[in-house]
Tab-separated table of N, CA and C in Angstrom:
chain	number	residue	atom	x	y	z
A	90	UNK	N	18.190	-7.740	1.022
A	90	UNK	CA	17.497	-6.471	1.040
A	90	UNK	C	16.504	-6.450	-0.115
A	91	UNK	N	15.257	-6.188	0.419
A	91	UNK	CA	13.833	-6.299	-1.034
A	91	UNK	C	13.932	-4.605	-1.125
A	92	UNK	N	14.063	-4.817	-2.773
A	92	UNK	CA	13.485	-3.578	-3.515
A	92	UNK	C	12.282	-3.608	-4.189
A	93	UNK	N	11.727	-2.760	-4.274
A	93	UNK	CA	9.851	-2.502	-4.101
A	93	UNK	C	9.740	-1.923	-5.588
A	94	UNK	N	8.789	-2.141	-6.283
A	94	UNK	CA	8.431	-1.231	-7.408
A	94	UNK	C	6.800	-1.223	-7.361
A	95	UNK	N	6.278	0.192	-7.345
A	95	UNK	CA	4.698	-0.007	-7.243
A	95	UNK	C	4.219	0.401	-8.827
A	96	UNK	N	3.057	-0.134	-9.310
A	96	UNK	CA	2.852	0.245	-10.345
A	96	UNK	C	1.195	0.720	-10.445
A	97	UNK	N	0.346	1.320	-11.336
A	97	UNK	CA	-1.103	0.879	-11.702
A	97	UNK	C	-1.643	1.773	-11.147
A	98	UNK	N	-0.961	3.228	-10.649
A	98	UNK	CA	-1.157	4.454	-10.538
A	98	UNK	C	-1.835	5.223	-11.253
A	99	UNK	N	-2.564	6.255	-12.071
A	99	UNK	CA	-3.148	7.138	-12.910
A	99	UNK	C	-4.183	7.763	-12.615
A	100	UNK	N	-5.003	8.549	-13.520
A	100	UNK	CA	-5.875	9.188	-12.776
A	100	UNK	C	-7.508	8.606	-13.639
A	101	UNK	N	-8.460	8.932	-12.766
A	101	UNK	CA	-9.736	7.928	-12.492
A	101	UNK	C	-10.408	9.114	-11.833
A	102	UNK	N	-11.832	8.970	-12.900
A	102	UNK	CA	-12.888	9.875	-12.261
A	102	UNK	C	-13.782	9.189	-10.580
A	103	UNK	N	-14.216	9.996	-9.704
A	103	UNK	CA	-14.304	9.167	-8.740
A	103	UNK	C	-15.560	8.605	-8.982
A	104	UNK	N	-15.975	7.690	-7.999
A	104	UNK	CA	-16.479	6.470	-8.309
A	104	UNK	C	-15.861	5.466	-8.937
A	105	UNK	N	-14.361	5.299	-9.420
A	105	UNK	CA	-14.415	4.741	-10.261
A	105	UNK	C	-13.356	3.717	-9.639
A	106	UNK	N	-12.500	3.113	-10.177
A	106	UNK	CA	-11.353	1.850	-9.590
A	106	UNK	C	-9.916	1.802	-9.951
A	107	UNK	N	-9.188	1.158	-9.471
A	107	UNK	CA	-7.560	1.437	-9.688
A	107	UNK	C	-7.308	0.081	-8.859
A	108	UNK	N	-6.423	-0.374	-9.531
A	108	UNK	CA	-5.317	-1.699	-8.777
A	108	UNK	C	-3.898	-1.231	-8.452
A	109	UNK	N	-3.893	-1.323	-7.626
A	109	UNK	CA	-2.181	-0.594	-7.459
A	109	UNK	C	-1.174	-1.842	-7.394
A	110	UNK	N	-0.352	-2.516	-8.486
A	110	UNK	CA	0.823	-3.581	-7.618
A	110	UNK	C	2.126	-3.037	-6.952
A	111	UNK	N	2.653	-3.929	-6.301
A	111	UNK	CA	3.739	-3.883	-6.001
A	111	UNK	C	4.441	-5.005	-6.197
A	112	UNK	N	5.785	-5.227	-6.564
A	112	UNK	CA	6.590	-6.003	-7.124
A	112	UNK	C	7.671	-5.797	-6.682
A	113	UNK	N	7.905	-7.077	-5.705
A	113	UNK	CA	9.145	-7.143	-4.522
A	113	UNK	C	10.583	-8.214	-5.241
A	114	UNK	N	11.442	-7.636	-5.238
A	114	UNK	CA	12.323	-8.384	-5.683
A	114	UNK	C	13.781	-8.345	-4.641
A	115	UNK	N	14.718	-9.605	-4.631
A	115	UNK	CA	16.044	-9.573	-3.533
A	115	UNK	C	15.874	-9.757	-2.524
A	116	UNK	N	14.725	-10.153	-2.227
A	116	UNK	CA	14.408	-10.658	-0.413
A	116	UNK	C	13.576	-11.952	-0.778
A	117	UNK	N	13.488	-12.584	-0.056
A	117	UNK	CA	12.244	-13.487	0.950
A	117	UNK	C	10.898	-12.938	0.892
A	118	UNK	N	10.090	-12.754	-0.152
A	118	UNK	CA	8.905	-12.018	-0.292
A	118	UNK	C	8.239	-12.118	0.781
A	119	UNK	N	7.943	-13.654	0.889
A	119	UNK	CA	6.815	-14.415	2.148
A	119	UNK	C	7.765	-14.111	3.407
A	120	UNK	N	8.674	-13.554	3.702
A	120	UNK	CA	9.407	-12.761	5.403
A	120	UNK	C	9.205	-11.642	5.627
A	121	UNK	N	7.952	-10.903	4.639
A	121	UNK	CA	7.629	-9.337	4.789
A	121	UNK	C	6.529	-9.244	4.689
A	122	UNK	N	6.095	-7.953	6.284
A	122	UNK	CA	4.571	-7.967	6.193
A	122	UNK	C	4.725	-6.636	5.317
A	123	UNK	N	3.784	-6.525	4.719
A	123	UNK	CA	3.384	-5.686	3.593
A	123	UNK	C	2.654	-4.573	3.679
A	124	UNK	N	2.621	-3.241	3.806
A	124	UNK	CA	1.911	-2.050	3.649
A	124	UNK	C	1.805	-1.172	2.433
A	125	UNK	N	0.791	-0.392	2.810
A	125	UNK	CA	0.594	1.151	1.821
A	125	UNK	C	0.401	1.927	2.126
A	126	UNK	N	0.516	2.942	2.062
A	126	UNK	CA	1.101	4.330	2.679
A	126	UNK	C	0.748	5.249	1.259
A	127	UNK	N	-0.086	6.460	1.935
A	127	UNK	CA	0.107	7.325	0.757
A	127	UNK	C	0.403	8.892	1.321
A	128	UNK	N	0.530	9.490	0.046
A	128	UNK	CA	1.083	11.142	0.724
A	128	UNK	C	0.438	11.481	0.246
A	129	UNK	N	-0.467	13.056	0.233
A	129	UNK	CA	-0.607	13.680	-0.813
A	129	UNK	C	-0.262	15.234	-0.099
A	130	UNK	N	-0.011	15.816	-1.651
A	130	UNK	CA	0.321	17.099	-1.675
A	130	UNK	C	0.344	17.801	-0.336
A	131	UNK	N	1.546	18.464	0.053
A	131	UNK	CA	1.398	18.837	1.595
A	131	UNK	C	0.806	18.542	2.796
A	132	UNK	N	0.592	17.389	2.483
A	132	UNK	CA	0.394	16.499	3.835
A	132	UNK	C	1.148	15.522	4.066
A	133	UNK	N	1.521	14.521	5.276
A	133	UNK	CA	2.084	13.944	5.976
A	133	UNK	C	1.631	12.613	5.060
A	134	UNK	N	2.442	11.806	4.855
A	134	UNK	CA	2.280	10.662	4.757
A	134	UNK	C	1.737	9.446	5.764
A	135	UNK	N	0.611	8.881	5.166
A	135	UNK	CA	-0.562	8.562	5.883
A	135	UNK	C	-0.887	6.864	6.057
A	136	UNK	N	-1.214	6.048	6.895
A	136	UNK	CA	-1.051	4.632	6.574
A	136	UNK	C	-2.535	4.802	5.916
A	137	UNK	N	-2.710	3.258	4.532
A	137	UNK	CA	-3.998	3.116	3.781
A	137	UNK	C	-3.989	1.406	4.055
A	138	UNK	N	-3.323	0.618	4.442
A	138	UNK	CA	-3.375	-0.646	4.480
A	138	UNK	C	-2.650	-1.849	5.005
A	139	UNK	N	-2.339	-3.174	5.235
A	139	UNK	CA	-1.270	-3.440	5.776
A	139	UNK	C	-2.255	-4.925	5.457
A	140	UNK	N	-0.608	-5.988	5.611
A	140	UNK	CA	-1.147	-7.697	5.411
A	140	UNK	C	-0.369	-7.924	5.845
A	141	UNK	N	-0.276	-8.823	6.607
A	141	UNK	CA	0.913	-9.463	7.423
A	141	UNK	C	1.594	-10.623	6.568
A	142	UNK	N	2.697	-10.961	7.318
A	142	UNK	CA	3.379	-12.496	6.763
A	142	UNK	C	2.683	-13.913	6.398
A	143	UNK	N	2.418	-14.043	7.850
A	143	UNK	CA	2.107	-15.173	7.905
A	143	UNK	C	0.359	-15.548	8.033
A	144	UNK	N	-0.045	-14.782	8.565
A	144	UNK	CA	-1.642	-15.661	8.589
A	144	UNK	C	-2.000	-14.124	7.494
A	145	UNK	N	-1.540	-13.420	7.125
A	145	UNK	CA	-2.375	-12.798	5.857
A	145	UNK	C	-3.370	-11.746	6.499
A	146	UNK	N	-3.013	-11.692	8.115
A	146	UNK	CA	-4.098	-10.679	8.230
A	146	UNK	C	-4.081	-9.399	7.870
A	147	UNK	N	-5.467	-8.480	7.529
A	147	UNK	CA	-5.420	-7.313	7.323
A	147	UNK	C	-5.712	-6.485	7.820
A	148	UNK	N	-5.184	-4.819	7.828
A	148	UNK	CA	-5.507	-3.676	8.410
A	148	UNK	C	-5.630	-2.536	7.422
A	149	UNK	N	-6.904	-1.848	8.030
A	149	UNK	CA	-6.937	-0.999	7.184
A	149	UNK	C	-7.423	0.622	7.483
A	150	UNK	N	-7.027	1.986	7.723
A	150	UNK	CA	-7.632	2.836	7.977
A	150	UNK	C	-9.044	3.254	7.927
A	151	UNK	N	-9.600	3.590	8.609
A	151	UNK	CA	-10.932	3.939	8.524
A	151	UNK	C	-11.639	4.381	7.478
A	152	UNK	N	-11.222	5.216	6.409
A	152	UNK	CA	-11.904	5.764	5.540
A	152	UNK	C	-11.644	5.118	4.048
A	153	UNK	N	-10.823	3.571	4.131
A	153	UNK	CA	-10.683	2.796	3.135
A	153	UNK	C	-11.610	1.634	3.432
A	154	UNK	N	-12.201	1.790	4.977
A	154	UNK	CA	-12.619	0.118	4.436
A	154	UNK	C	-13.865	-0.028	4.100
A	155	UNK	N	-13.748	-1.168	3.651
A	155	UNK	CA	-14.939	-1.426	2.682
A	155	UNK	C	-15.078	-0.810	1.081
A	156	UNK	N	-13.765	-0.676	0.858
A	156	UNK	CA	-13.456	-0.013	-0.479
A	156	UNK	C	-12.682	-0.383	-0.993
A	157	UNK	N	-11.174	-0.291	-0.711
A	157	UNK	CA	-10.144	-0.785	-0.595
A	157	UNK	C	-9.513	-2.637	-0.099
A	158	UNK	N	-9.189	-3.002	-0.749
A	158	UNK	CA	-9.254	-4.495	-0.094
A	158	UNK	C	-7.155	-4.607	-0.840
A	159	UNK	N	-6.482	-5.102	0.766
A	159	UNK	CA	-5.115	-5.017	0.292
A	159	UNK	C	-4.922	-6.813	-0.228
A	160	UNK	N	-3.979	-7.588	-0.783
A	160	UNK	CA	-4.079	-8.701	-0.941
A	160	UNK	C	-1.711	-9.275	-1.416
A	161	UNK	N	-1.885	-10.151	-1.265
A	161	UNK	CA	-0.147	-10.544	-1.683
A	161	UNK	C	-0.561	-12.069	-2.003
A	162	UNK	N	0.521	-11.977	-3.127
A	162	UNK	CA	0.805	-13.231	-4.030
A	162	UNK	C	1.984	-13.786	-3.892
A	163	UNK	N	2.383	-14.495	-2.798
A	163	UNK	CA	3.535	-14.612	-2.491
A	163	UNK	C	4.776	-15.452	-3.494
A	164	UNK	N	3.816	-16.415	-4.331
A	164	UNK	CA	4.371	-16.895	-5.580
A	164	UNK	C	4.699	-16.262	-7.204
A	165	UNK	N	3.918	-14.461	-6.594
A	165	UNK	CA	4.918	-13.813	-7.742
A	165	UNK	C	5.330	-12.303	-6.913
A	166	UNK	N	5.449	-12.547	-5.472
A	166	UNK	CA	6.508	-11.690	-4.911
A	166	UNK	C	5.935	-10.529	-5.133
A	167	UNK	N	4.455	-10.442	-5.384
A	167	UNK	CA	3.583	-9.321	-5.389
A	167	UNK	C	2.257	-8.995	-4.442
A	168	UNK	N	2.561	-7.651	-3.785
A	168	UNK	CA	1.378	-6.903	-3.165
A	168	UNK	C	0.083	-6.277	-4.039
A	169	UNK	N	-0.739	-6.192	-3.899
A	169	UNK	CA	-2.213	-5.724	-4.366
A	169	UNK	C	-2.498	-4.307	-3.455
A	170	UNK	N	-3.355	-3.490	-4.170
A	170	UNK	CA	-4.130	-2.458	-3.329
A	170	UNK	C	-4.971	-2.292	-4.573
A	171	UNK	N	-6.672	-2.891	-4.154
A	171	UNK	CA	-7.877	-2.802	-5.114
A	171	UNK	C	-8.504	-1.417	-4.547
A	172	UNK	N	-8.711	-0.951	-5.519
A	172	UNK	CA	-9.318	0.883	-4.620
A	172	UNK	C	-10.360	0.887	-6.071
A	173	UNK	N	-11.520	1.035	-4.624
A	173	UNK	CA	-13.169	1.377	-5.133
A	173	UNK	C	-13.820	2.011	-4.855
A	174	UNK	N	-14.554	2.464	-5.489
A	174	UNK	CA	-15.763	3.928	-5.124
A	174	UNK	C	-14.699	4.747	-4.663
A	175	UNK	N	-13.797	5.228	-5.846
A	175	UNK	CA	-12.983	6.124	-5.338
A	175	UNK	C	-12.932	7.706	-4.945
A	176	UNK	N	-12.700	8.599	-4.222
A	176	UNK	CA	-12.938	9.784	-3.773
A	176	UNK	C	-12.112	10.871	-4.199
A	177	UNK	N	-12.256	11.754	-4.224
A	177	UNK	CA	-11.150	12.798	-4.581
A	177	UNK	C	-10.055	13.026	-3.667
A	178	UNK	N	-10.628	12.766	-2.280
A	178	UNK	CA	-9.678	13.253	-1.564
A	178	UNK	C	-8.519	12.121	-1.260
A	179	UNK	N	-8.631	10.647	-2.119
A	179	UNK	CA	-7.992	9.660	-2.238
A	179	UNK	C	-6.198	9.919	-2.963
A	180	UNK	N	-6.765	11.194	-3.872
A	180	UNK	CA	-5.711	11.749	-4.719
A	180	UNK	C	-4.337	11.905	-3.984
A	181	UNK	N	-3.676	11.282	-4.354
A	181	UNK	CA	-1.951	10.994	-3.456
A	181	UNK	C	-0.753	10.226	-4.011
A	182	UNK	N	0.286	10.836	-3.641
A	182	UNK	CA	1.099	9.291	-4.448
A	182	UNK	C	1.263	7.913	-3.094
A	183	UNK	N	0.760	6.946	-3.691
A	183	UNK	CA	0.543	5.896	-2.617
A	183	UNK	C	2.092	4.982	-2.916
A	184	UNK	N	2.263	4.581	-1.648
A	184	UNK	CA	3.813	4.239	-1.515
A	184	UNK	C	3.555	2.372	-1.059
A	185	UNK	N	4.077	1.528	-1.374
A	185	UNK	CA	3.937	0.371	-0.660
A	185	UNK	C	5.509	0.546	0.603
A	186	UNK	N	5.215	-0.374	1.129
A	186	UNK	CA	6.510	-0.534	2.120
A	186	UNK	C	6.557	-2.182	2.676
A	187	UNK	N	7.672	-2.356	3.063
A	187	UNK	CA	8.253	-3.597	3.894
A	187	UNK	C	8.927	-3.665	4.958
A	188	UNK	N	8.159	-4.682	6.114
A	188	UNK	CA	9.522	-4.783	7.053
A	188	UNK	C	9.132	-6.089	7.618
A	189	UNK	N	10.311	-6.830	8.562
A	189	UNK	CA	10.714	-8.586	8.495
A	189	UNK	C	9.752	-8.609	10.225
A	190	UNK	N	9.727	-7.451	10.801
A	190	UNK	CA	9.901	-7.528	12.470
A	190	UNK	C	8.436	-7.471	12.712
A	191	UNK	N	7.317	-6.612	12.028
A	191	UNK	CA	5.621	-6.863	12.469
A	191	UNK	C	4.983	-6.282	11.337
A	192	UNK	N	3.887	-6.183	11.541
A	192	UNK	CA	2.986	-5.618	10.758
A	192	UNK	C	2.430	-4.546	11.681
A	193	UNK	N	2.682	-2.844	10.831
A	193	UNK	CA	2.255	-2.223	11.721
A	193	UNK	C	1.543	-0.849	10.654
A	194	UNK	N	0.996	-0.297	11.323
A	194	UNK	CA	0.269	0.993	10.747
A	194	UNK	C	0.927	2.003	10.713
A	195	UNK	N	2.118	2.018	11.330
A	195	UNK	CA	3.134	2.773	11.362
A	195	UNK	C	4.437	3.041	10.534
A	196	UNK	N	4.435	4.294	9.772
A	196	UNK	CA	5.080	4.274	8.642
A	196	UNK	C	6.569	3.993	9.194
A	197	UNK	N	7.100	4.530	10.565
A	197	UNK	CA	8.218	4.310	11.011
A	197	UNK	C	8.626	2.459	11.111
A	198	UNK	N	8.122	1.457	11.508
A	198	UNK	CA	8.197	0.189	11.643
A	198	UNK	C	8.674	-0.370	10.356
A	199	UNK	N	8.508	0.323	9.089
A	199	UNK	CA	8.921	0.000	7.564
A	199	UNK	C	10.224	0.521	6.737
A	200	UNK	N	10.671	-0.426	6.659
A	200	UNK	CA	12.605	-0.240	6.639
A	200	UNK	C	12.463	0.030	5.034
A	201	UNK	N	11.950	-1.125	3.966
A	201	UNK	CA	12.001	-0.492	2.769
A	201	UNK	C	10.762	-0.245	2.478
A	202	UNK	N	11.219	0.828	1.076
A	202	UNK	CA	9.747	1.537	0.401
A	202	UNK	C	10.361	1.404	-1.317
A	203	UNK	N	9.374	1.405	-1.908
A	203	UNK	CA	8.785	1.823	-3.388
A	203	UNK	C	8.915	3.603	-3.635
A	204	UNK	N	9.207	3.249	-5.029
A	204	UNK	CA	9.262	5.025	-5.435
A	204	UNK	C	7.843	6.079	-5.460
A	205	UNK	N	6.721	4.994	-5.297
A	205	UNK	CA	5.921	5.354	-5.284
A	205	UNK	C	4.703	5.731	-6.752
A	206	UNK	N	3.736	5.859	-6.659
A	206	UNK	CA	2.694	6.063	-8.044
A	206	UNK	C	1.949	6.654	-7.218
A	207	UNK	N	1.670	7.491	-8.382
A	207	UNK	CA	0.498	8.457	-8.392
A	207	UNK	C	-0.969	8.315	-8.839
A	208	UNK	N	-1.463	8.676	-7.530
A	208	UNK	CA	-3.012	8.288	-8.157
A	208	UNK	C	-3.702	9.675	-7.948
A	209	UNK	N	-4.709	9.793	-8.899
A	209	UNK	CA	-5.608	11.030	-9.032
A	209	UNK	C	-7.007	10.856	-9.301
A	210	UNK	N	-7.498	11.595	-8.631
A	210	UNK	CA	-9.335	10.907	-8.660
A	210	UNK	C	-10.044	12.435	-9.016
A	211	UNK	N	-10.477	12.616	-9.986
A	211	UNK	CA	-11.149	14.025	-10.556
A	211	UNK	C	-12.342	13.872	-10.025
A	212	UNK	N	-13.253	14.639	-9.908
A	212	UNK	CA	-14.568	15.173	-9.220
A	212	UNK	C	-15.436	15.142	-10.063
């Protein structure tokens, strides 16, 4: 069973940049496709990204791409989320997640999660 820790959360005037990691430990890093997921304040928790296992492919919501670029280091059991030209309405706590069975955009398909970090983008 992988436990998740996300880190590299804080707050950032927009326009500006943030690295978010995640740091997978107790599993098979390279047997999990990899997502991010964020919430913010009274809203539904939302997919922002996704990399698969094996060929590394990526997905990404509409209003991240070309901004956002997700990435995994499978030799230190770590996920990436690079966030650029950042927006206000980006402001959320962004969650990574894992699961062994696909890579999906779907927060339900993701068995474990991270406690999550907070990111904030001022105006």
């Amino acid at each position: 069973q992988v436990q998740l820790v996300e880190s590299g959360g804080g707050l950032v005037q927009a326009g500006g940049s943030l690295r978010l990691s995640c740091a997978a430990s107790g599993g098979t890093f390279s047997s999990y496709h990899m997502g991010w997921f964020r919430q913010a304040q009274g809203k539904e928790r939302e997919f922002v990204a996704a990399i698969s296992k094996s060929t590394g492919s990526t997905y990404y919501t509409d209003s991240v791409k070309g901004r956002f670029t997700i990435s995994r280091d499978n030799a230190k059991s770590t996920v990436y989320l690079q966030m650029n030209s950042l927006k206000p309405e980006a402001t959320a706590v962004y969650y990574c997640a894992a699961n062994r069975s696909r890579s999906s955009l779907n927060h339900i398909a993701y068995n474990y999660w991270g406690q999550g970090t907070q990111v904030t983008v001022s105006s």
